[in-house]
Amino acid sequence: MKYDFETLIDRSNKGSGKWQEMKAINPDVPVGVAPLSVADVDIKLAPEIQEGLIEFLKDDPVLGYTSPKDDYYDAVINWMKNKFNYHVEKDWIVLSNGIVPALGDGVAAYTEATDGVIIFTPVYYPFYKAIENNGRKVVKCPLINNDGHYEIDFDKFEELAKQTENTLLILCSPHNPIGRVWTKDELTKIAQICLENNIIILSDEIHEDLTMPGFTHTPIATISEEVENITITCSAPSKSFNIAGLQGSNIIIKNPELREKLTSQQGKKGFHSLNTISFEATRLAYSKGEAWLDEFKELIYTNYQLVVDFINKNLPKVKVTPLEGTYLMWLDFRAYGLTYQELEKRMQHANLYLDEGYVFGKEGQGFERVNIATPTKVLQAALDRLYEEFKGE
Ligand SMILES: Cc1ncc(COP(=O)(O)O)c(C=O)c1O
């Protein structure tokens, strides 16, 4: 590999919440143990971004208010075109300081006080908050766990969509935490149901670049013009290039009416633009980061295979959910018959700091979400500790 994916960066003194949380649980956690929870990555930044930012600060140290220049928009537009065959125009791009804020803004902008918002559960926990914090109703459409392969319950979805008080779907595509990359057929069915029932689609595609070999991400907006007209695509380089701390996100909305509703909601909070460094990092990522991203995906796939092989061989009671996209694995420990509280304790006892499945909804009880984007040796050591904890049971 050309890039360094083997050095673990200890972030316990760098303001990382997940490292601090781990140290709070166990102040004596051994060196080399890393938390495998929150979706960011303790490896080196792509040198193209690091060196590019250093150059940027050397050349142009004025950090006053900045608007994105055409080269920013060109980088985003070209990435969407080249990676997903998604035609995007400059005017369609609404800036947001993160996808989570955009989800909250979207809920406020596109729904009324008594409306319900549909989500496919288990799902990334801030989806619940985006709905609840705006006083709207969470309408769960639980995914069907078909022997480890998750599928959408289309009958249930249609039934919920038909209820006129449900007006918005927040889609997670690819889906965190169950690792599905929705197929074009599935997305077409989702979109059809939304079109027939006047449901707006707020599509969180933050994991769009992180697909495993054989799987292709389709932005739902590319299904048809009609679908594009009811879709808000939430896109960002933050997961793909590990620059989430910069918060730069692009919310792509072709429909001018929907776009105006979102920007007006952002305006109510006083949001007007992103920070200067974030524009440059996004531009660098999308124009110079592709080779790094390719190797990053290789690391994820290698690590995924390691987990599958290790668990199948040593801990066959754990069921591995196939990983199609994201770097978040979803492991089913229900065969051990532990309560979710007991399971959490066992993980901590093994010095494993993962995301507990229950935080993604009650369907996640008995599951663990593991962030596998870490140096392979760190993951191997975590698997060894897992084995020590559960061997013979
Ligand atoms: C599905 C999903 N959406 C959004 C985010 C976070 O977005 P942001 O940091 O841009 O608010 C994450 C982070 O894990 C995520 O998995």
Coordinates of C-alpha atoms and ligand atoms in Angstrom, one line a residue:
M1 CA 0.0 0.0 0.0
K2 CA 1.2 3.5 -0.9
Y3 CA -0.4 5.1 2.2
D4 CA 0.0 4.4 5.9
F5 CA -3.0 2.6 7.3
E6 CA -1.0 0.8 9.9
T7 CA -0.2 3.5 12.4
L8 CA -2.8 3.9 15.1
I9 CA -3.2 7.6 16.2
D10 CA -3.9 7.7 19.9
R11 CA -6.5 10.5 20.2
S12 CA -7.0 10.3 24.0
N13 CA -5.4 13.8 24.4
K14 CA -6.7 15.2 21.1
G15 CA -10.3 15.9 22.2
S16 CA -11.8 12.8 20.7
G17 CA -15.0 12.0 22.6
K18 CA -14.8 8.2 22.0
W19 CA -11.3 8.0 23.4
Q20 CA -12.2 10.0 26.4
E21 CA -15.3 7.8 27.0
M22 CA -13.1 4.7 26.8
K23 CA -10.7 6.2 29.3
A24 CA -13.5 7.2 31.6
I25 CA -14.8 3.6 31.7
N26 CA -11.3 2.1 32.1
P27 CA -8.5 4.6 33.0
D28 CA -6.0 1.8 32.8
V29 CA -6.9 0.7 29.3
P30 CA -3.7 -0.9 27.8
V31 CA -1.8 1.0 25.1
G32 CA -2.8 -0.1 21.6
V33 CA -6.5 -0.6 22.5
A34 CA -8.6 1.8 20.5
P35 CA -12.4 2.5 20.8
L36 CA -14.2 0.9 17.8
S37 CA -17.3 3.0 18.2
V38 CA -18.1 6.4 16.7
A39 CA -17.7 6.6 12.9
D40 CA -14.4 8.4 12.5
V41 CA -11.0 6.9 12.0
D42 CA -7.7 6.9 14.0
I43 CA -5.4 6.8 11.1
K44 CA -3.4 9.4 9.2
L45 CA -5.1 12.0 7.1
A46 CA -4.7 11.5 3.3
P47 CA -1.4 13.3 2.6
E48 CA -3.0 15.1 -0.3
I49 CA -5.4 16.8 2.1
Q50 CA -2.8 17.4 4.9
E51 CA -0.2 18.8 2.6
G52 CA -2.7 20.7 0.6
L53 CA -4.0 22.4 3.7
I54 CA -0.5 23.3 4.8
E55 CA 0.1 24.8 1.4
F56 CA -3.2 26.7 1.6
L57 CA -2.3 28.2 5.0
K58 CA 1.2 29.2 3.7
D59 CA -0.1 30.8 0.6
D60 CA -3.2 32.5 1.8
P61 CA -3.3 32.9 5.6
V62 CA -6.3 35.2 5.6
L63 CA -9.1 33.3 7.3
G64 CA -11.8 35.9 7.0
Y65 CA -15.3 35.1 5.7
T66 CA -15.1 33.1 2.6
S67 CA -17.5 31.9 0.0
P68 CA -16.8 28.7 -1.9
K69 CA -15.2 29.4 -5.3
D70 CA -16.0 27.7 -8.5
D71 CA -13.2 25.2 -8.0
Y72 CA -15.1 24.0 -4.9
Y73 CA -18.3 23.5 -6.8
D74 CA -16.5 21.9 -9.7
A75 CA -14.9 19.4 -7.4
V76 CA -18.2 18.4 -5.8
I77 CA -20.0 18.3 -9.2
N78 CA -17.3 16.2 -10.9
W79 CA -17.2 13.8 -8.0
M80 CA -21.0 13.2 -8.1
K81 CA -20.8 12.8 -11.9
N82 CA -17.8 10.5 -12.0
K83 CA -18.7 8.3 -9.0
F84 CA -22.4 8.1 -9.3
N85 CA -23.4 9.4 -12.7
Y86 CA -25.3 12.0 -10.7
H87 CA -25.7 15.3 -12.6
V88 CA -25.6 18.2 -10.1
E89 CA -25.6 21.9 -10.8
K90 CA -24.0 24.6 -8.7
D91 CA -27.3 26.2 -7.7
W92 CA -28.6 23.0 -6.3
I93 CA -25.9 22.8 -3.7
V94 CA -26.9 24.0 -0.2
L95 CA -24.1 24.1 2.3
S96 CA -24.6 22.7 5.7
N97 CA -22.3 22.4 8.7
G98 CA -22.9 18.6 9.0
I99 CA -25.5 16.1 7.9
V100 CA -27.1 15.8 11.3
P101 CA -27.9 19.5 11.4
A102 CA -29.3 19.2 7.8
L103 CA -31.6 16.3 9.0
G104 CA -33.0 18.5 11.8
D105 CA -33.4 21.4 9.4
G106 CA -35.1 19.1 6.9
V107 CA -37.6 17.8 9.4
A108 CA -38.4 21.4 10.5
A109 CA -38.7 22.6 6.9
Y110 CA -40.7 19.9 5.3
T111 CA -43.2 18.8 8.0
E112 CA -45.9 20.4 10.2
A113 CA -46.3 20.0 13.9
T114 CA -48.6 17.0 13.8
D115 CA -46.7 15.1 11.0
G116 CA -45.0 11.8 11.2
V117 CA -41.6 11.0 9.8
I118 CA -40.9 7.5 8.6
I119 CA -37.5 5.8 9.3
F120 CA -36.3 2.3 8.7
T121 CA -35.1 0.9 11.9
P122 CA -32.6 0.1 13.5
V123 CA -31.0 3.2 12.3
Y124 CA -28.3 5.8 13.1
Y125 CA -29.6 7.2 16.4
P126 CA -29.6 11.0 15.6
F127 CA -32.4 10.2 13.1
Y128 CA -34.7 9.8 16.2
K129 CA -33.4 13.1 17.7
A130 CA -33.8 15.0 14.4
I131 CA -37.5 14.1 14.5
E132 CA -38.2 14.3 18.3
N133 CA -36.2 17.6 18.8
N134 CA -38.6 19.2 16.3
G135 CA -41.6 17.9 18.0
R136 CA -42.6 15.5 15.2
K137 CA -43.6 11.9 15.5
V138 CA -41.2 9.1 14.9
V139 CA -42.9 6.5 12.7
K140 CA -40.8 3.3 12.7
C141 CA -40.8 0.9 9.8
P142 CA -38.6 -1.9 11.1
L143 CA -36.4 -3.6 8.6
I144 CA -36.9 -7.3 8.2
N145 CA -33.9 -9.3 9.4
N146 CA -33.9 -12.3 7.0
D147 CA -31.3 -14.6 8.5
G148 CA -28.8 -11.7 8.8
H149 CA -29.8 -10.0 5.5
Y150 CA -31.9 -6.9 6.2
E151 CA -34.7 -6.0 3.9
I152 CA -37.3 -3.3 3.7
D153 CA -40.8 -4.3 4.7
F154 CA -42.5 -2.8 1.7
D155 CA -46.0 -3.7 2.7
K156 CA -45.6 -2.0 6.0
F157 CA -43.9 1.0 4.4
E158 CA -46.7 1.4 2.0
E159 CA -49.3 1.2 4.8
L160 CA -47.4 3.9 6.7
A161 CA -46.9 6.1 3.6
K162 CA -50.7 6.0 2.9
Q163 CA -51.4 7.6 6.3
T164 CA -51.7 11.3 5.3
E165 CA -50.1 12.6 8.5
N166 CA -46.8 10.9 7.5
T167 CA -45.1 13.3 5.1
L168 CA -41.4 12.7 5.2
L169 CA -39.0 9.7 4.9
I170 CA -35.5 9.9 6.2
L171 CA -33.6 7.3 4.3
C172 CA -30.1 6.1 5.3
S173 CA -28.4 5.1 2.1
P174 CA -26.1 3.2 2.6
H175 CA -27.7 2.2 5.8
N176 CA -25.9 2.6 9.1
P177 CA -25.8 0.3 11.2
I178 CA -26.8 -2.7 9.2
G179 CA -24.5 -2.1 6.3
R180 CA -26.9 -2.5 3.4
V181 CA -26.3 -0.7 0.1
W182 CA -29.8 -0.4 -1.2
T183 CA -30.2 -1.8 -4.8
K184 CA -31.6 0.2 -7.6
D185 CA -34.7 -1.9 -7.5
E186 CA -35.2 -1.3 -3.8
L187 CA -34.7 2.4 -4.2
T188 CA -37.1 2.5 -7.1
K189 CA -39.8 0.8 -5.0
I190 CA -39.2 3.2 -2.1
A191 CA -39.4 6.2 -4.5
Q192 CA -42.5 4.9 -6.1
I193 CA -44.3 4.6 -2.8
C194 CA -43.2 8.1 -1.9
L195 CA -44.3 9.5 -5.2
E196 CA -47.7 7.9 -4.9
N197 CA -48.3 9.2 -1.3
N198 CA -46.7 12.7 -1.4
I199 CA -43.8 11.7 0.8
I200 CA -40.7 13.8 0.6
I201 CA -37.4 11.9 0.7
L202 CA -34.6 13.2 2.9
S203 CA -31.8 10.9 1.9
D204 CA -28.7 10.7 4.1
E205 CA -26.0 9.5 1.8
I206 CA -22.9 10.3 3.9
H207 CA -21.5 6.8 3.4
E208 CA -22.0 6.9 -0.4
D209 CA -18.3 6.3 -1.2
L210 CA -17.8 3.4 1.1
T211 CA -19.1 0.5 -0.8
M212 CA -17.6 -3.0 -0.8
P213 CA -16.5 -4.9 -4.0
G214 CA -19.6 -5.9 -6.0
F215 CA -21.9 -3.2 -4.5
T216 CA -22.8 0.1 -6.2
H217 CA -24.3 3.1 -4.5
T218 CA -27.2 4.7 -6.4
P219 CA -28.2 8.2 -5.2
I220 CA -32.0 7.9 -5.0
A221 CA -32.3 11.2 -6.8
T222 CA -30.9 9.6 -9.9
I223 CA -33.8 7.1 -10.2
S224 CA -35.9 9.5 -12.3
E225 CA -36.7 13.2 -12.7
E226 CA -39.9 12.8 -10.7
V227 CA -38.0 11.3 -7.8
E228 CA -35.3 14.0 -8.0
N229 CA -38.0 16.5 -7.6
I230 CA -39.0 15.2 -4.2
T231 CA -35.5 14.3 -2.9
I232 CA -33.0 16.1 -0.7
T233 CA -29.6 14.4 -1.0
C234 CA -27.4 14.8 2.0
S235 CA -23.8 14.3 0.8
A236 CA -20.4 14.9 2.4
P237 CA -16.7 13.9 2.1
S238 CA -16.6 13.5 5.9
K239 CA -16.7 9.7 6.3
S240 CA -14.9 8.9 3.0
F241 CA -11.9 11.1 3.8
N242 CA -12.2 11.2 7.6
I243 CA -12.7 14.9 7.8
A244 CA -15.9 14.9 9.8
G245 CA -14.4 17.4 12.3
L246 CA -14.6 20.1 9.6
Q247 CA -18.3 19.5 9.1
G248 CA -18.4 20.4 5.4
S249 CA -21.5 19.0 3.8
N250 CA -23.4 19.5 0.6
I251 CA -27.1 19.2 0.5
I252 CA -28.2 18.7 -3.1
I253 CA -31.7 19.8 -3.9
K254 CA -32.9 20.3 -7.5
N255 CA -36.4 21.4 -6.7
P256 CA -36.2 25.2 -6.0
E257 CA -39.2 25.2 -3.7
L258 CA -37.7 22.5 -1.5
R259 CA -34.3 24.2 -1.6
E260 CA -35.8 27.5 -0.5
K261 CA -37.6 25.8 2.4
L262 CA -34.3 24.4 3.7
T263 CA -32.2 27.6 3.3
S264 CA -35.0 29.5 5.0
Q265 CA -34.9 27.1 7.9
Q266 CA -31.1 27.3 8.1
G267 CA -31.4 31.1 8.1
K268 CA -33.7 31.0 11.1
K269 CA -30.8 29.5 13.1
G270 CA -28.4 32.1 11.8
F271 CA -26.5 29.7 9.6
H272 CA -25.0 31.4 6.6
S273 CA -21.8 29.6 5.4
L274 CA -19.1 27.1 6.2
N275 CA -15.6 27.7 7.5
T276 CA -12.7 28.6 5.1
I277 CA -10.7 25.4 5.9
S278 CA -13.6 23.1 5.3
F279 CA -14.1 24.4 1.7
E280 CA -10.4 23.8 0.9
A281 CA -10.4 20.3 2.5
T282 CA -13.5 19.2 0.6
R283 CA -12.0 20.6 -2.6
L284 CA -8.7 18.7 -2.0
A285 CA -10.5 15.5 -1.1
Y286 CA -12.7 15.4 -4.2
S287 CA -10.0 16.6 -6.6
K288 CA -6.9 14.8 -5.2
G289 CA -8.1 12.1 -2.7
E290 CA -9.3 9.3 -4.9
A291 CA -6.2 7.1 -4.7
W292 CA -6.2 7.4 -0.9
L293 CA -9.9 6.5 -0.8
D294 CA -9.3 3.4 -3.0
E295 CA -6.7 2.1 -0.5
F296 CA -8.9 3.0 2.5
K297 CA -11.7 0.9 1.0
E298 CA -9.2 -2.0 0.5
L299 CA -8.4 -1.7 4.2
I300 CA -12.0 -1.9 5.1
Y301 CA -12.6 -4.9 2.9
T302 CA -9.5 -6.7 4.3
N303 CA -10.7 -6.0 7.8
Y304 CA -14.2 -7.1 7.0
Q305 CA -12.9 -10.5 5.7
L306 CA -10.7 -10.8 8.8
V307 CA -13.8 -10.4 11.1
V308 CA -15.9 -12.9 9.0
D309 CA -13.1 -15.5 8.9
F310 CA -12.3 -15.1 12.6
I311 CA -15.8 -15.2 13.9
N312 CA -16.9 -18.1 11.7
K313 CA -13.9 -20.1 12.8
N314 CA -13.7 -19.2 16.5
L315 CA -17.1 -17.8 17.6
P316 CA -19.7 -19.3 15.4
K317 CA -22.5 -18.3 17.8
V318 CA -22.0 -14.7 16.7
K319 CA -23.9 -13.9 13.5
V320 CA -22.1 -11.6 11.1
T321 CA -24.3 -9.3 9.0
P322 CA -22.9 -9.1 5.5
L323 CA -21.2 -5.7 5.0
E324 CA -22.1 -4.1 1.7
G325 CA -21.2 -0.5 2.6
T326 CA -20.0 1.7 5.4
Y327 CA -17.2 0.6 7.7
L328 CA -19.5 -0.3 10.5
M329 CA -20.1 -4.0 11.1
W330 CA -23.3 -5.3 12.8
L331 CA -22.8 -8.4 14.9
D332 CA -25.6 -10.4 16.4
F333 CA -24.8 -11.8 19.8
R334 CA -28.4 -12.9 20.7
A335 CA -27.5 -16.6 20.6
Y336 CA -25.6 -16.0 23.9
G337 CA -28.9 -15.2 25.6
L338 CA -27.6 -12.2 27.5
T339 CA -29.6 -9.1 28.2
Y340 CA -28.3 -6.1 26.3
Q341 CA -27.0 -4.6 29.6
E342 CA -25.1 -7.8 30.3
L343 CA -23.7 -7.8 26.8
E344 CA -22.4 -4.3 27.2
K345 CA -20.7 -5.2 30.5
R346 CA -19.1 -8.3 28.8
M347 CA -17.7 -6.1 26.1
Q348 CA -16.2 -3.6 28.5
H349 CA -14.8 -6.5 30.5
A350 CA -13.0 -7.6 27.3
N351 CA -11.7 -4.0 26.8
L352 CA -14.0 -3.6 23.8
Y353 CA -15.5 -0.2 23.4
L354 CA -18.1 -0.6 20.6
D355 CA -21.4 1.0 19.9
E356 CA -24.2 -1.0 21.6
G357 CA -26.9 -2.1 19.3
Y358 CA -29.7 -0.9 21.5
V359 CA -28.8 2.8 20.8
F360 CA -30.0 2.3 17.2
G361 CA -33.5 1.3 18.3
K362 CA -34.9 -1.6 20.2
E363 CA -34.4 -4.0 17.3
G364 CA -30.7 -3.5 17.9
Q365 CA -30.8 -5.1 21.4
G366 CA -28.3 -8.0 21.5
F367 CA -26.2 -6.5 18.6
E368 CA -22.9 -4.7 18.6
R369 CA -21.8 -2.1 16.0
V370 CA -18.1 -2.3 15.3
N371 CA -16.1 0.4 13.5
I372 CA -13.6 -1.7 11.5
A373 CA -11.8 1.3 9.9
T374 CA -8.7 0.8 12.1
P375 CA -5.2 -0.7 11.5
T376 CA -5.7 -4.4 10.9
K377 CA -3.5 -5.3 13.9
V378 CA -5.7 -3.2 16.2
L379 CA -8.8 -5.1 14.9
Q380 CA -7.0 -8.5 15.2
A381 CA -6.2 -7.7 18.9
A382 CA -9.8 -6.7 19.5
L383 CA -11.0 -10.0 18.0
D384 CA -8.5 -11.9 20.2
R385 CA -10.0 -10.2 23.3
L386 CA -13.5 -11.1 22.1
Y387 CA -12.5 -14.7 21.8
E388 CA -10.9 -14.7 25.3
E389 CA -14.2 -13.3 26.7
F390 CA -16.6 -15.8 25.0
K391 CA -14.5 -18.9 24.3
G392 CA -16.2 -22.1 25.5
E393 CA -19.7 -20.5 25.8
Ligands
LIG1 C1 -25.7 7.9 8.6 C2 -25.0 9.1 9.2 N1 -25.4 10.3 9.0 C3 -24.7 11.4 9.5 C4 -23.6 11.2 10.3 C5 -22.9 12.4 10.9 O1 -23.0 13.5 10.1 P1 -22.3 14.9 10.4 O2 -21.1 14.6 11.3 O3 -22.0 15.5 9.1 O4 -23.3 15.6 11.2 C6 -23.1 9.9 10.5 C7 -21.9 9.7 11.3 O5 -21.7 8.6 11.8 C8 -23.8 8.8 9.9 O6 -23.4 7.5 10.1

